[in-house]
Coordinates of C-alpha atoms and ligand atoms in Angstrom, one line a residue:
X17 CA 16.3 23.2 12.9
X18 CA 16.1 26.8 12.1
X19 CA 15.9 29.8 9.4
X20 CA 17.8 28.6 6.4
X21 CA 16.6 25.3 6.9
X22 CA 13.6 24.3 3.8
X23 CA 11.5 21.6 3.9
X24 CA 10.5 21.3 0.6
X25 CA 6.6 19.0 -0.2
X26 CA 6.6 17.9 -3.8
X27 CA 3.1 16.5 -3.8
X28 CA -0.7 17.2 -3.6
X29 CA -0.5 21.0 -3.3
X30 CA -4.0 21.0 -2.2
X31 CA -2.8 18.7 0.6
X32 CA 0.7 20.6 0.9
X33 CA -0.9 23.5 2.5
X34 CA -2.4 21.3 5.2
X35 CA 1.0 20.1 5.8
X36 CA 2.2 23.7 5.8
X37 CA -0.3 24.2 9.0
X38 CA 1.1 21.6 10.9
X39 CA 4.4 22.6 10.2
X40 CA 3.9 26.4 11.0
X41 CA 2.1 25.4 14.6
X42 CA 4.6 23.0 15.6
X43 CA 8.0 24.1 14.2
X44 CA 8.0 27.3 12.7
X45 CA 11.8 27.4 12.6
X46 CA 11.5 25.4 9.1
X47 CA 10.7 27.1 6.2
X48 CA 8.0 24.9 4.2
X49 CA 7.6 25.3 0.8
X50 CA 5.7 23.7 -1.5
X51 CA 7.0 22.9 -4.8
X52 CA 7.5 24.6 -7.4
X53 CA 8.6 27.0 -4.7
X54 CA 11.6 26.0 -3.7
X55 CA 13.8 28.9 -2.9
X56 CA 17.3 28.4 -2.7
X57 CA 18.4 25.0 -3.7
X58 CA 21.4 25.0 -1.2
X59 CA 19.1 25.2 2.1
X60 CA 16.7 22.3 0.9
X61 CA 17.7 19.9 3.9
X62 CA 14.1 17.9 4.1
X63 CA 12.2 16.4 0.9
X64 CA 9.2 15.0 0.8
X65 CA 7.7 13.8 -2.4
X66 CA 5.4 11.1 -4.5
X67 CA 7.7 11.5 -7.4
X68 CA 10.9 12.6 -6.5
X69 CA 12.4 15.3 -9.0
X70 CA 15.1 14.7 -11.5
X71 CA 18.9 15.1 -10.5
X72 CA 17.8 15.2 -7.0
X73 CA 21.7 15.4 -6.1
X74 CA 22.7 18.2 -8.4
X75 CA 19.6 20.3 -7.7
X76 CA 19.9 19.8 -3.7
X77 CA 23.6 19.5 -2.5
X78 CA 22.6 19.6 1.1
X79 CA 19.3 17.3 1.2
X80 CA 19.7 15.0 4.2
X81 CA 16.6 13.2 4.3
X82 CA 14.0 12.0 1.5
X83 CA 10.5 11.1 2.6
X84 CA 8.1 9.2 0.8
X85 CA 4.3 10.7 1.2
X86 CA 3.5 7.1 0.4
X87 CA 4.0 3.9 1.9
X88 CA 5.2 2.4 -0.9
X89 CA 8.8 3.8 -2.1
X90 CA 9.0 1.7 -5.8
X91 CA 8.4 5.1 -7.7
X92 CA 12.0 6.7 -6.6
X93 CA 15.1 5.1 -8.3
X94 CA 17.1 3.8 -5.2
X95 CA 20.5 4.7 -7.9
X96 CA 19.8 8.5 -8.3
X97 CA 19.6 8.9 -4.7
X98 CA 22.7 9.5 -3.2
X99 CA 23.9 6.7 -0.5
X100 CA 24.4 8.9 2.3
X101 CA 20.4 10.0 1.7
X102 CA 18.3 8.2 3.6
X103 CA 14.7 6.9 2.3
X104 CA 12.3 7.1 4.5
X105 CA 8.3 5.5 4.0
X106 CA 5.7 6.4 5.4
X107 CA 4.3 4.9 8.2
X108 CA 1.3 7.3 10.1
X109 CA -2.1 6.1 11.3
X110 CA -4.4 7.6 8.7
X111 CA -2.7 5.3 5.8
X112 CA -3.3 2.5 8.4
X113 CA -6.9 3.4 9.0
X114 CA -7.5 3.7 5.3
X115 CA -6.6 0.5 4.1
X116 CA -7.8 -1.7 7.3
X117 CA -11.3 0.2 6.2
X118 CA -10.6 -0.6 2.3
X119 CA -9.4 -4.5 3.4
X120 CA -11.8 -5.4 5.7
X121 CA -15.1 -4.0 2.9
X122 CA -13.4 -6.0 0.4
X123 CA -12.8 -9.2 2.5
X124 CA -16.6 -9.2 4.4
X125 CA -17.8 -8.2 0.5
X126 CA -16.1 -11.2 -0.8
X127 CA -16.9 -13.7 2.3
X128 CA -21.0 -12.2 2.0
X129 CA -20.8 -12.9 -1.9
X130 CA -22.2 -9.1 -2.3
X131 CA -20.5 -9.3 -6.4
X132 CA -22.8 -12.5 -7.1
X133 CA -25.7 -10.5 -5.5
X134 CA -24.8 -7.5 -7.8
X135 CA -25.0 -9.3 -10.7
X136 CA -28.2 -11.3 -9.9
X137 CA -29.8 -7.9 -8.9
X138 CA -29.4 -6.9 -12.7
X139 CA -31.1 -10.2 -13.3
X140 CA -33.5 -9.5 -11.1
X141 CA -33.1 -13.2 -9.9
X142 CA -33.6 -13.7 -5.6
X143 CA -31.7 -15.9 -4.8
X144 CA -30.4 -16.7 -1.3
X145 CA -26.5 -18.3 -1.5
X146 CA -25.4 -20.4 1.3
X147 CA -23.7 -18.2 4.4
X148 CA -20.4 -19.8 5.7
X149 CA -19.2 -18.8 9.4
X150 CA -16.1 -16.3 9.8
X151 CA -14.5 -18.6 11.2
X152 CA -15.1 -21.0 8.0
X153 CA -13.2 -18.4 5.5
X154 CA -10.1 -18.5 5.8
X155 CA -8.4 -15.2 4.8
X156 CA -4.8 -14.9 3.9
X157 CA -2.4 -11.5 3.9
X158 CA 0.6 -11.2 1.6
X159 CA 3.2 -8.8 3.2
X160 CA 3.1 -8.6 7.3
X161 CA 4.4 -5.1 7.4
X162 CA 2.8 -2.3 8.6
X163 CA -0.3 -2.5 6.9
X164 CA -0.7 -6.4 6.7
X165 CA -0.5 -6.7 10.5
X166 CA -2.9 -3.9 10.9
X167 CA -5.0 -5.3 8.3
X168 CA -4.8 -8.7 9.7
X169 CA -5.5 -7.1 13.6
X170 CA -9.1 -6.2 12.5
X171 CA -9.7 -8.8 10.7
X172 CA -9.4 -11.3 13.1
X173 CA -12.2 -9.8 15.1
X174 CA -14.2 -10.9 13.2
X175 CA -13.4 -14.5 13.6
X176 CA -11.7 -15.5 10.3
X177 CA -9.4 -17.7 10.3
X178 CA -6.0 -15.9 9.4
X179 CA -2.6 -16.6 7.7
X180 CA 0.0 -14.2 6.6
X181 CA 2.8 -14.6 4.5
X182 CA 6.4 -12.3 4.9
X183 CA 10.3 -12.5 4.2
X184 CA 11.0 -13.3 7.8
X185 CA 9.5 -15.1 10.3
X186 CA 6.7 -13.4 12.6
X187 CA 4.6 -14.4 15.6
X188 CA 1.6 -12.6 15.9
X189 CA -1.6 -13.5 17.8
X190 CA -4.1 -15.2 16.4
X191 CA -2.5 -15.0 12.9
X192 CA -0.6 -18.3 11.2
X193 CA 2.2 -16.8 10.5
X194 CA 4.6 -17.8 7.3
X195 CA 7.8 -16.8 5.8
X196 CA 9.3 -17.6 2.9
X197 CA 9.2 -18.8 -1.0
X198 CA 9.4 -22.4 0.7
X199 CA 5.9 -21.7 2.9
X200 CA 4.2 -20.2 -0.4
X201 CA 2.1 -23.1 -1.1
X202 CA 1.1 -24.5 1.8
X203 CA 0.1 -21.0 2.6
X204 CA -2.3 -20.6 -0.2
X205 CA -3.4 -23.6 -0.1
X206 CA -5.2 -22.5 3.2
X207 CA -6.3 -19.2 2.0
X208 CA -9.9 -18.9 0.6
X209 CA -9.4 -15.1 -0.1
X210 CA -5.9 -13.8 -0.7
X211 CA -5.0 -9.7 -0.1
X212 CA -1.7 -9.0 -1.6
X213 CA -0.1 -6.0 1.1
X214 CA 3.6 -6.4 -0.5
X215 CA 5.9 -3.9 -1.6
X216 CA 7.0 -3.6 -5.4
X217 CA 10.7 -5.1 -5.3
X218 CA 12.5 -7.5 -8.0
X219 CA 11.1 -10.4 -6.3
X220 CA 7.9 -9.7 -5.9
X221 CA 7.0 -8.0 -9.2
X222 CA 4.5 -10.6 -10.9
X223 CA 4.1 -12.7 -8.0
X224 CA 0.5 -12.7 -8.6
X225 CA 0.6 -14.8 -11.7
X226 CA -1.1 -18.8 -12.4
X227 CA 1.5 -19.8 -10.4
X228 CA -0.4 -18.2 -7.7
X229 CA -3.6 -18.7 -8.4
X230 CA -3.3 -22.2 -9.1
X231 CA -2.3 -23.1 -5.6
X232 CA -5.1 -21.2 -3.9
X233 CA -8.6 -23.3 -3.6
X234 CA -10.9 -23.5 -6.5
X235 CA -13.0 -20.6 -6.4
X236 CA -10.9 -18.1 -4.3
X237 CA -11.5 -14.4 -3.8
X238 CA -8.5 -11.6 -4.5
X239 CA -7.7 -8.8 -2.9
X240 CA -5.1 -6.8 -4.8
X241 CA -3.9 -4.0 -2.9
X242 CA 0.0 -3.4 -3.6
X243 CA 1.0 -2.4 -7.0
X244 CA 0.0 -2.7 -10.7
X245 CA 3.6 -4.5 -11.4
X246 CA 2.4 -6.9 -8.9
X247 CA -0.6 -8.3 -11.2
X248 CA 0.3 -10.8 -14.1
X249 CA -3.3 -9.3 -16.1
X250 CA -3.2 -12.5 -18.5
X251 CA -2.9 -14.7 -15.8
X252 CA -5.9 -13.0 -13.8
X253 CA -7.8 -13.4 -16.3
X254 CA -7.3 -16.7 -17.4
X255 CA -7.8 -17.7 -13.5
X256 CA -11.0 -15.9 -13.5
X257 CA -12.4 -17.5 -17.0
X258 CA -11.8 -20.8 -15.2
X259 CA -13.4 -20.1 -12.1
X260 CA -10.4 -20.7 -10.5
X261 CA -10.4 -17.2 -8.9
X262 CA -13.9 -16.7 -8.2
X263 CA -14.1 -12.8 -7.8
X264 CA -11.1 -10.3 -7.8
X265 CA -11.4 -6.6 -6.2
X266 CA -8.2 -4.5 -7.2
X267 CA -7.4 -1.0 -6.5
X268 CA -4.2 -0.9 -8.3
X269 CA -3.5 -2.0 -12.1
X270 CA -0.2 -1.5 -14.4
X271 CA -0.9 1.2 -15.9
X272 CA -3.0 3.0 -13.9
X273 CA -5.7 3.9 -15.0
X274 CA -5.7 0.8 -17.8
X275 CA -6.4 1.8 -21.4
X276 CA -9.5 2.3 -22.7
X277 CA -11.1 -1.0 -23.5
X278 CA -8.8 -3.4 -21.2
X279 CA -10.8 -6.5 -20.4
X280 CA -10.5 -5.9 -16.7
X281 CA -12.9 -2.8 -16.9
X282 CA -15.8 -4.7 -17.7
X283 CA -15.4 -8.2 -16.7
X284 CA -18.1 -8.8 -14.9
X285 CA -16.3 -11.2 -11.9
X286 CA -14.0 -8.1 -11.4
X287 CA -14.3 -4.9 -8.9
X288 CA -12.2 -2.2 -9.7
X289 CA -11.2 1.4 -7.9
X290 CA -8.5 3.8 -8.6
X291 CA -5.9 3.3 -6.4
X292 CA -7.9 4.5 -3.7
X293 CA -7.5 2.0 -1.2
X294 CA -5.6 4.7 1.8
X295 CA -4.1 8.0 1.2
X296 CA -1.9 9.9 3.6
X297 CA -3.6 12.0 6.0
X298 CA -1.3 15.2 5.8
X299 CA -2.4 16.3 9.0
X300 CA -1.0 13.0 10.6
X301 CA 1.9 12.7 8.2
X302 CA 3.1 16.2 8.6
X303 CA 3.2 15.1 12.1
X304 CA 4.7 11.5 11.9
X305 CA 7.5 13.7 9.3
X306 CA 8.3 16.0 12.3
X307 CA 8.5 13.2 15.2
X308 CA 11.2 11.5 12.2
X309 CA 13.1 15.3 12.2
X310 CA 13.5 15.4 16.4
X311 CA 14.8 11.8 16.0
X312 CA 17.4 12.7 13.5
X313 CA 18.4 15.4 16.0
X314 CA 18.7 13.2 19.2
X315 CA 20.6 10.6 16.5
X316 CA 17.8 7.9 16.7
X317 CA 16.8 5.8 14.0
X318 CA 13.9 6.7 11.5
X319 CA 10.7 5.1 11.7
X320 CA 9.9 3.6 8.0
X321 CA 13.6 3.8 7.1
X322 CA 13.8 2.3 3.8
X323 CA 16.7 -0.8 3.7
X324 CA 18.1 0.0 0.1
X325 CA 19.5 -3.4 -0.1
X326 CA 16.1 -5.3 0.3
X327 CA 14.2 -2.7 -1.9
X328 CA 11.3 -1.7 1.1
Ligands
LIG406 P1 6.1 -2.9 4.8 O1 7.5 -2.6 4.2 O2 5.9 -2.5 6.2 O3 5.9 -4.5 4.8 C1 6.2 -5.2 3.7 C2 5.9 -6.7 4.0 O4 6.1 -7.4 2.8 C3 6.9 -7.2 5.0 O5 6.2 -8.1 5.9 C4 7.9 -8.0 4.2 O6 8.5 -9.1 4.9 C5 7.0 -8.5 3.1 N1 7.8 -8.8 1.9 C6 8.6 -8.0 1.2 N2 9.2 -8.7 0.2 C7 8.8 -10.0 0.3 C8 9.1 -11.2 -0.3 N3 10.0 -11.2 -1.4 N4 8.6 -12.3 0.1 C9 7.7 -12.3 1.1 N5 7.4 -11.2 1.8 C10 7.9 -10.1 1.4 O7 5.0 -2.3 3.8 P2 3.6 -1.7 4.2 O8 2.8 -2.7 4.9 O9 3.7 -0.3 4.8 O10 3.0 -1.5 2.7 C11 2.9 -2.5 1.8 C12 2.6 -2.0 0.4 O11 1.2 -1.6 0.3 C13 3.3 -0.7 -0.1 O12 4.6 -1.0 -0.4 C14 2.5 -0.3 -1.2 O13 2.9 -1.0 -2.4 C15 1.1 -0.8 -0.8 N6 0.2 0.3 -0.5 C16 -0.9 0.5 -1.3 C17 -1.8 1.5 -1.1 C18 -3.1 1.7 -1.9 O14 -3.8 2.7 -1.7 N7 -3.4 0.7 -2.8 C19 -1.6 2.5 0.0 C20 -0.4 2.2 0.8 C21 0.4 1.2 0.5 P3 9.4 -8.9 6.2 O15 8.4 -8.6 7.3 O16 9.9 -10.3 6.4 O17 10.3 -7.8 5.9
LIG407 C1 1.1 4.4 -1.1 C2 0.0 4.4 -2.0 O1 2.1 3.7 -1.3 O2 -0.9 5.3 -1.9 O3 1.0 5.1 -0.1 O4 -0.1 3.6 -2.9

């Protein structure tokens, strides 16, 4: 790595100069620049964006690698990227921390019934509900990647009883592990609250639809932390109006933020935040980015290295 080598960061720009820190402490040999700055075009070797920027191949004949400053990787058009690019997500321990903390307030909110108290409260009605054990609630993760197994790790602790759901099969401790569309059902049939941690890809946009919901217990919590796209709306709804999802906490919605007077604002068995669930550290990312840029040099293999066939 040296001189007329640019990283170029086309994010946060508040953030950005945090990354800039890292990268002029540990390898000052790169020039970072934070978009619009980009310099010369030719030298831009190392990109790192949310969005990335139109023609990506015209504009930067010599990129080698594209990072994702999220974990998710569904906002880049796999086609305008050119093969010999590689994607790379992002995978560093603050993004981990933040949605284990986001995932495990939701699920103990949910198992305590803390909504139902909310709304008594504005009643002014005290009223004691009945308290099930951890180990009574019966919590299950869509997605075992890096952030359901972490999600799943802490959970545990607290003694529910857990299940996850993935592509490919898994074996991890104290976690029922399934795989597959075949295992769908008999994996929600288990689950009393359902977190959705999968990545946006053809086959999982709408997969939380009354399909879904219809197979889960009567009365079960949601946890909706992957994307808008994910989230059949209609069929939230309709579930909730039934009682046959009791209370639904989501952090994502298509579009984000939902126009003005979308019945998920206000309905009052819904908790909603702005897609705030993690966010990159950029001290720890900047860092994770440069551990990626030493194993492209030795020729090792990427961590979060995106598989452009299977979409994450
Ligand atoms: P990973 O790529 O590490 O894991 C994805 C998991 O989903 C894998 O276990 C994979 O299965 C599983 N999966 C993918 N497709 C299917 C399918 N068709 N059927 C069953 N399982 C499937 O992702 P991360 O854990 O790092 O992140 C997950 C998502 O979380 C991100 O893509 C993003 O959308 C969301 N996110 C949201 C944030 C927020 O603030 N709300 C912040 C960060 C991420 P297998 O293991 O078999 O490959
Ligand atoms: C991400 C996100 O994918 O913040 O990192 O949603």
């Amino acid at each position: 790595m040296h001189q007329d080598t640019t990283f170029l960061y086309k994010a946060d720009p508040v953030r950005g100069r945090d990354w800039a820190k890292v990268f002029a402490r540990e390898a000052p040999g790169i020039d970072f620049r934070i978009w619009p700055d980009i310099g010369d075009p030719d030298k831009v070797r190392y990109l790192a964006a949310w969005e990335a920027p139109d023609r990506i191949a015209e504009r930067f004949p010599n990129l080698q690698v594209l990072f994702s400053t999220g974990a998710g990787i569904d906002q880049f058009d796999l086609d305008a990227l050119p093969a010999h690019v590689p994607l790379v997500r992002m995978i560093e321990p603050g993004i981990v921390d933040g949605m284990v903390e986001y995932v495990v307030f939701s699920v103990l909110a949910l198992h305590r019934d803390m909504p139902a108290y909310r709304r008594q409260q504005a009643q002014e009605a005290w009223r004691p509900l009945q308290v099930r054990a951890a180990h009574e609630r019966r919590v299950g993760v869509l997605g075992l990647g890096s952030l359901g197994q972490a999600v799943l790790g802490r959970l545990r602790l607290f003694g529910f009883d857990c299940a996850g759901w993935a592509r490919s099969p898994r074996s991890l401790e104290g976690v029922q592990c399934y795989a597959g569309p075949q295992t769908l059902d008999a994996f929600l049939a288990r689950t009393d609250i359902l977190v959705c941690l999968l990545p946006l890809t053809d086959e999982t946009s709408g997969v939380l639809s009354a399909r879904v919901f219809d197979a889960l217990p009567y009365g079960a919590g949601l946890v909706h932390v992957g994307r808008g796209q994910h989230l059949n709306d209609a069929d939230l709804l309709a579930a909730l109006d039934a009682g046959q999802i009791g209370e639904a906490i989501l952090d994502v919605t298509h579009p984000e933020p939902l126009p003005a007077g979308h019945p998920l604002w206000r309905h009052p068995r819904v908790w909603l935040t702005p897609h705030i669930a993690s966010m990159t550290q950029p001290g720890t990312a900047a860092r994770v980015v440069l551990d990626n840029l030493r194993r492209l040099q030795r020729g090792e293999p990427l961590i979060g290295l995106v598989d452009r066939a299977k979409g994450y």
